[in-house]
CSV table of C-alpha atoms and ligand atoms in Angstrom, one decimal:
chain,number,residue,atom,x,y,z
A,1,MET,CA,86.5,129.3,-51.5
A,2,ALA,CA,85.5,133.0,-51.4
A,3,LEU,CA,84.4,134.4,-48.0
A,4,VAL,CA,80.6,133.9,-47.4
A,5,THR,CA,78.2,135.8,-45.3
A,6,SER,CA,77.7,134.2,-41.9
A,7,ASP,CA,74.0,133.5,-42.4
A,8,ARG,CA,75.1,131.0,-45.1
A,9,ILE,CA,76.9,129.2,-42.4
A,10,LEU,CA,74.6,129.7,-39.4
A,11,LYS,CA,71.2,129.0,-40.9
A,12,PRO,CA,72.2,125.4,-41.9
A,13,ALA,CA,73.7,125.0,-38.4
A,14,ARG,CA,70.5,126.1,-36.8
A,15,ASP,CA,68.5,123.8,-39.1
A,16,GLY,CA,70.9,120.9,-38.7
A,17,GLY,CA,71.2,121.1,-34.9
A,18,TYR,CA,75.0,121.7,-34.7
A,19,ALA,CA,77.1,124.7,-33.9
A,20,VAL,CA,79.9,126.5,-35.8
A,21,GLY,CA,83.0,127.8,-34.0
A,22,ALA,CA,83.8,131.5,-34.2
A,23,PHE,CA,87.5,131.7,-33.4
A,24,ASN,CA,89.3,134.9,-32.6
A,25,THR,CA,92.4,135.8,-34.5
A,26,SER,CA,94.8,138.7,-34.7
A,27,ASN,CA,97.8,137.2,-36.6
A,28,LEU,CA,98.9,134.9,-39.4
A,29,GLU,CA,99.7,131.8,-37.2
A,30,ILE,CA,96.4,131.8,-35.3
A,31,SER,CA,94.6,132.2,-38.6
A,32,GLN,CA,96.5,129.4,-40.3
A,33,ALA,CA,95.7,127.1,-37.4
A,34,ILE,CA,92.0,127.8,-37.7
A,35,PHE,CA,92.0,127.3,-41.4
A,36,GLU,CA,94.1,124.1,-41.4
A,37,ALA,CA,91.9,122.5,-38.8
A,38,ALA,CA,88.7,123.5,-40.6
A,39,SER,CA,90.1,122.3,-43.9
A,40,GLU,CA,91.1,118.9,-42.5
A,41,LEU,CA,87.7,118.4,-40.9
A,42,ARG,CA,85.7,119.9,-43.8
A,43,ALA,CA,84.1,122.2,-41.4
A,44,PRO,CA,82.6,125.7,-42.0
A,45,VAL,CA,84.2,128.3,-39.8
A,46,ILE,CA,83.8,131.9,-38.6
A,47,VAL,CA,86.9,133.9,-38.2
A,48,ALA,CA,86.4,136.6,-35.6
A,49,THR,CA,88.3,139.9,-35.2
A,50,SER,CA,87.6,142.1,-32.2
A,51,GLU,CA,88.0,145.9,-32.3
A,52,SER,CA,91.3,145.5,-30.5
A,53,ALA,CA,92.5,142.8,-32.9
A,54,ILE,CA,91.8,145.2,-35.8
A,55,LYS,CA,93.7,148.0,-34.0
A,56,TYR,CA,96.6,145.5,-33.6
A,57,ALA,CA,96.7,144.1,-37.1
A,58,GLY,CA,94.8,146.6,-39.4
A,59,TYR,CA,91.7,146.2,-41.6
A,60,VAL,CA,93.4,145.6,-44.9
A,61,ASN,CA,96.0,143.1,-43.5
A,62,LEU,CA,93.3,141.1,-41.7
A,63,PHE,CA,90.9,141.1,-44.7
A,64,ASN,CA,93.4,140.1,-47.3
A,65,MET,CA,94.9,137.5,-45.0
A,66,ILE,CA,91.6,135.8,-44.2
A,67,LYS,CA,90.2,136.1,-47.7
A,68,HIS,CA,93.4,134.5,-49.1
A,69,LEU,CA,93.4,131.7,-46.5
A,70,ALA,CA,89.8,130.9,-47.2
A,71,ASP,CA,90.7,130.5,-50.9
A,72,TYR,CA,93.9,128.7,-50.2
A,73,TYR,CA,92.5,126.1,-47.9
A,74,ASP,CA,89.1,125.9,-49.7
A,75,VAL,CA,87.2,126.5,-46.5
A,76,THR,CA,83.7,127.9,-46.2
A,77,ALA,CA,84.4,130.9,-44.0
A,78,ALA,CA,83.0,134.2,-42.8
A,79,LEU,CA,85.0,137.2,-41.6
A,80,HIS,CA,83.2,138.5,-38.5
A,81,LEU,CA,83.5,141.7,-36.4
A,82,ASP,CA,83.3,140.5,-32.8
A,83,HIS,CA,81.8,142.8,-30.2
A,84,GLY,CA,81.6,145.9,-32.4
A,85,LYS,CA,80.8,148.8,-30.1
A,86,ASP,CA,81.9,151.7,-32.2
A,87,LEU,CA,79.7,152.5,-35.2
A,88,GLU,CA,82.7,153.8,-37.1
A,89,VAL,CA,84.4,150.4,-36.7
A,90,VAL,CA,81.3,148.6,-37.9
A,91,VAL,CA,81.1,150.8,-41.0
A,92,LYS,CA,84.9,150.4,-41.7
A,93,CYS,CA,84.5,146.6,-41.5
A,94,LEU,CA,81.6,146.8,-44.0
A,95,ARG,CA,83.7,148.9,-46.4
A,96,ASN,CA,86.7,146.6,-46.0
A,97,GLY,CA,84.9,143.4,-46.9
A,98,TRP,CA,83.9,141.8,-43.6
A,99,THR,CA,81.0,139.4,-44.3
A,100,SER,CA,79.5,139.5,-40.8
A,101,VAL,CA,79.3,142.1,-38.0
A,102,MET,CA,78.3,142.1,-34.4
A,103,ILE,CA,76.9,145.2,-32.7
A,104,ASP,CA,77.3,144.8,-28.9
A,105,ALA,CA,75.1,147.4,-27.1
A,106,SER,CA,74.3,144.9,-24.4
A,107,LYS,CA,75.5,147.3,-21.6
A,108,GLU,CA,72.8,149.8,-22.7
A,109,PRO,CA,69.3,149.7,-21.3
A,110,PHE,CA,66.8,147.6,-23.4
A,111,GLU,CA,65.4,150.4,-25.5
A,112,GLU,CA,68.8,152.0,-26.2
A,113,ASN,CA,70.2,148.5,-27.2
A,114,ILE,CA,67.2,148.2,-29.6
A,115,ALA,CA,67.8,151.7,-31.1
A,116,ILE,CA,71.6,151.1,-31.6
A,117,THR,CA,71.1,147.6,-33.0
A,118,SER,CA,68.3,148.6,-35.4
A,119,GLU,CA,70.5,151.4,-36.8
A,120,VAL,CA,73.4,149.0,-37.4
A,121,VAL,CA,71.1,146.4,-39.0
A,122,LYS,CA,69.8,149.0,-41.4
A,123,ILE,CA,73.3,150.0,-42.5
A,124,ALA,CA,74.7,146.4,-42.6
A,125,HIS,CA,71.7,145.0,-44.5
A,126,MET,CA,72.2,147.7,-47.2
A,127,ALA,CA,75.6,146.1,-47.7
A,128,GLY,CA,74.2,142.6,-47.7
A,129,VAL,CA,75.9,141.7,-44.4
A,130,PRO,CA,74.1,140.0,-41.5
A,131,VAL,CA,74.2,141.3,-37.9
A,132,GLU,CA,74.7,139.6,-34.6
A,133,ALA,CA,73.4,141.5,-31.6
A,134,GLU,CA,73.6,140.8,-27.8
A,135,LEU,CA,70.9,140.9,-25.1
A,136,GLY,CA,71.8,140.3,-21.5
A,137,ARG,CA,75.2,140.6,-19.8
A,138,LEU,CA,77.9,138.0,-19.7
A,139,SER,CA,78.8,137.1,-16.2
A,140,GLY,CA,79.0,134.0,-14.0
A,141,ILE,CA,75.7,133.3,-12.3
A,142,GLU,CA,77.5,133.0,-9.0
A,143,ASP,CA,79.0,136.5,-9.2
A,144,ALA,CA,75.7,138.0,-8.3
A,145,VAL,CA,75.0,138.1,-4.5
A,146,LYS,CA,71.4,137.1,-4.9
A,147,VAL,CA,69.7,134.9,-7.5
A,148,ALA,CA,67.6,137.9,-8.5
A,149,ASP,CA,70.7,139.9,-9.4
A,150,ALA,CA,71.9,137.1,-11.6
A,151,GLU,CA,68.5,136.9,-13.3
A,152,ALA,CA,68.8,140.6,-14.1
A,153,TYR,CA,71.9,139.9,-16.1
A,154,LEU,CA,70.7,136.8,-18.0
A,155,THR,CA,68.7,137.0,-21.2
A,156,ASP,CA,65.0,137.1,-20.6
A,157,PRO,CA,63.2,134.9,-23.2
A,158,ASP,CA,60.3,137.2,-23.8
A,159,GLN,CA,62.6,140.2,-24.2
A,160,ALA,CA,64.7,138.2,-26.6
A,161,ALA,CA,61.7,137.6,-28.8
A,162,GLU,CA,60.7,141.3,-28.7
A,163,PHE,CA,64.3,142.4,-29.4
A,164,VAL,CA,64.7,140.2,-32.5
A,165,GLN,CA,61.3,141.2,-33.8
A,166,ARG,CA,62.0,144.9,-33.4
A,167,THR,CA,65.7,145.1,-34.5
A,168,HIS,CA,65.6,142.5,-37.3
A,169,CYS,CA,69.0,141.3,-36.2
A,170,ASP,CA,70.1,138.0,-37.8
A,171,PHE,CA,71.7,136.2,-34.8
A,172,LEU,CA,71.4,136.8,-31.1
A,173,ALA,CA,74.1,136.4,-28.4
A,174,VAL,CA,72.5,135.3,-25.2
A,175,ALA,CA,73.6,135.4,-21.6
A,176,ILE,CA,73.1,132.1,-19.8
A,177,GLY,CA,75.9,132.2,-17.3
A,178,THR,CA,79.1,132.2,-19.3
A,179,SER,CA,81.6,135.0,-19.3
A,180,HIS,CA,84.8,136.0,-21.1
A,181,GLY,CA,88.3,135.0,-20.1
A,182,ALA,CA,89.9,132.3,-18.1
A,183,TYR,CA,88.1,132.8,-14.8
A,184,LYS,CA,84.5,132.0,-15.5
A,185,PHE,CA,83.5,130.4,-12.2
A,186,LYS,CA,84.6,130.7,-8.6
A,187,GLY,CA,82.8,127.5,-7.6
A,188,ASP,CA,81.1,124.8,-9.7
A,189,PRO,CA,80.3,125.9,-13.2
A,190,ARG,CA,76.6,126.8,-13.6
A,191,ILE,CA,74.9,127.3,-17.0
A,192,ASP,CA,71.2,128.1,-17.2
A,193,HIS,CA,70.3,125.5,-19.9
A,194,GLU,CA,66.5,125.8,-19.2
A,195,ARG,CA,66.7,129.5,-20.0
A,196,LEU,CA,68.4,128.7,-23.2
A,197,SER,CA,65.6,126.2,-24.2
A,198,ALA,CA,63.0,128.9,-23.4
A,199,ILE,CA,64.8,131.4,-25.6
A,200,THR,CA,65.1,128.8,-28.4
A,201,GLU,CA,61.3,128.2,-28.3
A,202,LYS,CA,60.6,131.9,-28.7
A,203,VAL,CA,63.4,133.0,-31.1
A,204,SER,CA,63.9,131.4,-34.5
A,205,ILE,CA,67.2,133.0,-35.6
A,206,PRO,CA,70.5,131.3,-34.8
A,207,LEU,CA,71.7,131.9,-31.2
A,208,VAL,CA,75.2,132.6,-30.1
A,209,LEU,CA,77.2,131.6,-27.1
A,210,HIS,CA,80.0,133.9,-26.0
A,211,GLY,CA,82.5,133.1,-23.3
A,212,ALA,CA,82.5,129.5,-24.2
A,213,SER,CA,86.1,128.5,-23.7
A,214,SER,CA,86.5,125.4,-21.5
A,215,VAL,CA,90.1,126.1,-20.2
A,216,PRO,CA,91.0,122.4,-20.9
A,217,GLU,CA,93.0,120.7,-18.2
A,218,ASP,CA,95.8,119.6,-20.5
A,219,VAL,CA,96.2,123.1,-22.1
A,220,LEU,CA,96.2,124.8,-18.7
A,221,ALA,CA,98.6,122.2,-17.2
A,222,ARG,CA,101.1,122.8,-20.1
A,223,ALA,CA,101.0,126.5,-19.7
A,224,SER,CA,101.3,126.3,-15.9
A,225,LYS,CA,104.1,123.7,-16.0
A,226,PHE,CA,106.2,126.1,-18.0
A,227,GLY,CA,105.6,129.1,-15.8
A,228,ALA,CA,102.2,130.6,-16.5
A,229,LYS,CA,100.5,131.8,-13.3
A,230,LEU,CA,96.8,131.2,-13.7
A,231,PRO,CA,95.5,129.9,-10.3
A,232,GLY,CA,91.8,129.3,-10.3
A,233,ALA,CA,91.4,129.4,-14.0
A,234,LYS,CA,88.1,127.6,-14.9
A,235,GLY,CA,86.0,127.4,-18.1
A,236,VAL,CA,82.7,125.9,-19.3
A,237,PRO,CA,82.8,122.1,-19.1
A,238,GLU,CA,82.6,120.4,-22.5
A,239,GLU,CA,79.4,118.6,-21.5
A,240,ALA,CA,77.7,121.9,-20.8
A,241,ILE,CA,78.7,123.1,-24.3
A,242,SER,CA,77.3,119.9,-25.9
A,243,GLU,CA,74.1,120.5,-24.0
A,244,ALA,CA,73.9,124.1,-25.1
A,245,VAL,CA,74.3,122.9,-28.8
A,246,SER,CA,71.5,120.4,-28.3
A,247,ARG,CA,69.3,123.2,-26.9
A,248,GLY,CA,69.8,125.5,-29.8
A,249,ILE,CA,73.1,127.3,-29.8
A,250,SER,CA,74.4,127.6,-33.4
A,251,LYS,CA,77.6,129.8,-33.0
A,252,ILE,CA,80.2,129.4,-30.3
A,253,ASN,CA,82.9,132.0,-29.6
A,254,ILE,CA,86.3,130.8,-28.6
A,255,ASP,CA,89.3,133.0,-27.9
A,256,THR,CA,90.7,132.2,-24.4
A,257,ASP,CA,91.5,128.5,-25.2
A,258,LEU,CA,93.5,129.6,-28.3
A,259,ARG,CA,95.4,132.1,-26.2
A,260,LEU,CA,96.2,129.5,-23.5
A,261,ALA,CA,97.3,127.0,-26.1
A,262,PHE,CA,99.6,129.6,-27.8
A,263,THR,CA,101.1,130.6,-24.4
A,264,GLY,CA,101.7,127.0,-23.3
A,265,ALA,CA,103.4,126.1,-26.5
A,266,VAL,CA,105.6,129.1,-26.6
A,267,ARG,CA,106.5,128.8,-22.9
A,268,GLN,CA,107.5,125.2,-23.3
A,269,PHE,CA,109.6,125.8,-26.4
A,270,LEU,CA,111.5,128.7,-24.9
A,271,SER,CA,112.1,126.8,-21.7
A,272,GLU,CA,113.3,123.6,-23.4
A,273,LYS,CA,115.2,125.3,-26.2
A,274,PRO,CA,116.8,128.4,-24.8
A,275,GLU,CA,119.4,128.4,-27.6
A,276,VAL,CA,116.7,128.8,-30.4
A,277,PHE,CA,115.8,132.4,-31.4
A,278,ASP,CA,114.1,131.8,-34.7
A,279,PRO,CA,110.6,133.3,-34.3
A,280,ARG,CA,109.2,130.8,-36.9
A,281,LYS,CA,110.2,127.9,-34.7
A,282,ILE,CA,108.8,129.5,-31.6
A,283,ILE,CA,105.5,130.5,-33.0
A,284,GLY,CA,105.3,127.4,-35.2
A,285,GLU,CA,104.8,125.4,-32.0
A,286,ALA,CA,102.0,127.7,-31.0
A,287,ARG,CA,100.3,127.2,-34.4
A,288,GLU,CA,100.2,123.5,-33.9
A,289,ALA,CA,98.8,123.8,-30.4
A,290,ILE,CA,96.0,126.1,-31.6
A,291,LYS,CA,95.2,123.8,-34.4
A,292,ASP,CA,94.7,120.9,-31.9
A,293,VAL,CA,92.3,123.0,-29.9
A,294,VAL,CA,90.4,124.1,-33.0
A,295,ARG,CA,90.0,120.5,-34.2
A,296,ARG,CA,88.7,119.5,-30.8
A,297,LYS,CA,86.1,122.3,-30.8
A,298,ILE,CA,84.9,121.5,-34.3
A,299,GLN,CA,84.3,117.9,-33.2
A,300,LEU,CA,82.6,119.0,-30.0
A,301,PHE,CA,80.3,121.5,-31.8
A,302,GLY,CA,79.3,118.9,-34.4
A,303,SER,CA,80.4,120.9,-37.4
A,304,GLU,CA,82.9,118.3,-38.8
A,305,GLY,CA,82.0,117.5,-42.4
A,306,LYS,CA,79.4,120.2,-42.6
A,307,ALA,CA,81.2,122.5,-45.2
A,308,GLY,CA,78.8,123.0,-48.1
B,401,G3H,O1,85.3,138.8,-26.4
B,401,G3H,C1,86.4,139.2,-26.3
B,401,G3H,C2,87.4,138.5,-27.2
B,401,G3H,O2,88.1,137.5,-26.4
B,401,G3H,C3,88.3,139.5,-27.8
B,401,G3H,O3,89.2,140.1,-26.8
B,401,G3H,O4,89.3,142.5,-27.2
B,401,G3H,O5,91.2,141.3,-26.1
B,401,G3H,O6,90.7,141.1,-28.6
B,401,G3H,P1,90.1,141.3,-27.2
B,402,13P,P1,86.2,133.1,-24.3
B,402,13P,O1,87.0,134.1,-23.5
B,402,13P,O2,85.5,132.1,-23.4
B,402,13P,O3,87.1,132.3,-25.2
B,402,13P,O4,85.1,133.8,-25.2
B,402,13P,C1,85.5,134.4,-26.4
B,402,13P,C2,84.4,135.3,-26.9
B,402,13P,O5,83.2,135.3,-26.4
B,402,13P,C3,84.7,136.2,-28.0
B,402,13P,O6,83.6,137.0,-28.4
B,403,ZN,ZN1,82.4,137.5,-26.7
């Protein structure tokens, strides 16, 4: 299936009350794992490339690889720029065939974020490509010393409504207590689900949850058993993800869990088979481990069987 724009995937998700995974990739094996899992489960999928992934793998390589895999596996897929910060990168993605872009000006003050996002929306819409924007800062609620400090980082529902109305962005990433990486919470995980419901009431476009990896116990245990040093790694519990989907999240970004799965599989293989030096055997194990994680996410998010 040819690549589709992400609105064709996310509008039905919003209407149908399920979420679609946006999985980060930067190489062939991660991409194959995403497509094989999506194909088996007949799930639509968003394949996400960060600016640094593009720097690593190249625009043309990534586009041709993802376009081909979408055709080959007959999967409904969008190719998405994740956390675009540089206008030049956004424009290059549009020119190179990306079917979805994110502009992340969330570190800027509200008015500046609106100005930058509006500019990108104008350019991307001329190319027929939808735009994800972000309002609020991703950080664990507990990281702030006072509750008021945390509030300042999280997305304000009224501001979200104003932001969407003024920028005409197509999807909005919200801050409700998640953060990127493998160390999301020092104590108990806290996600502000009430805030999410309030945003959902005021904003009708699909909402996005970044920093949504769960750091699954089995995946972490495998990596740790074979030498990874990740003390205190903690993610968003799966129940909290399900709750977020039921309260209106339509796109869920996952990178860390794929990286952990990759690392655990490679570490185990190298440790148990020190005589093997064929990269295909080593990375082939990682591809299987990532595929397992992607399958689990698709089932958790409710997008199994939703490919059009
Ligand atoms: O949100 C960040 C993603 O995990 C991408 O990370 O910039 O290291 O590719 P990266
Ligand atoms: P994780 O680090 O929780 O996987 O989040 C990934 C992400 O938000 C990519 O944009
Ligand atoms: Zn993110």
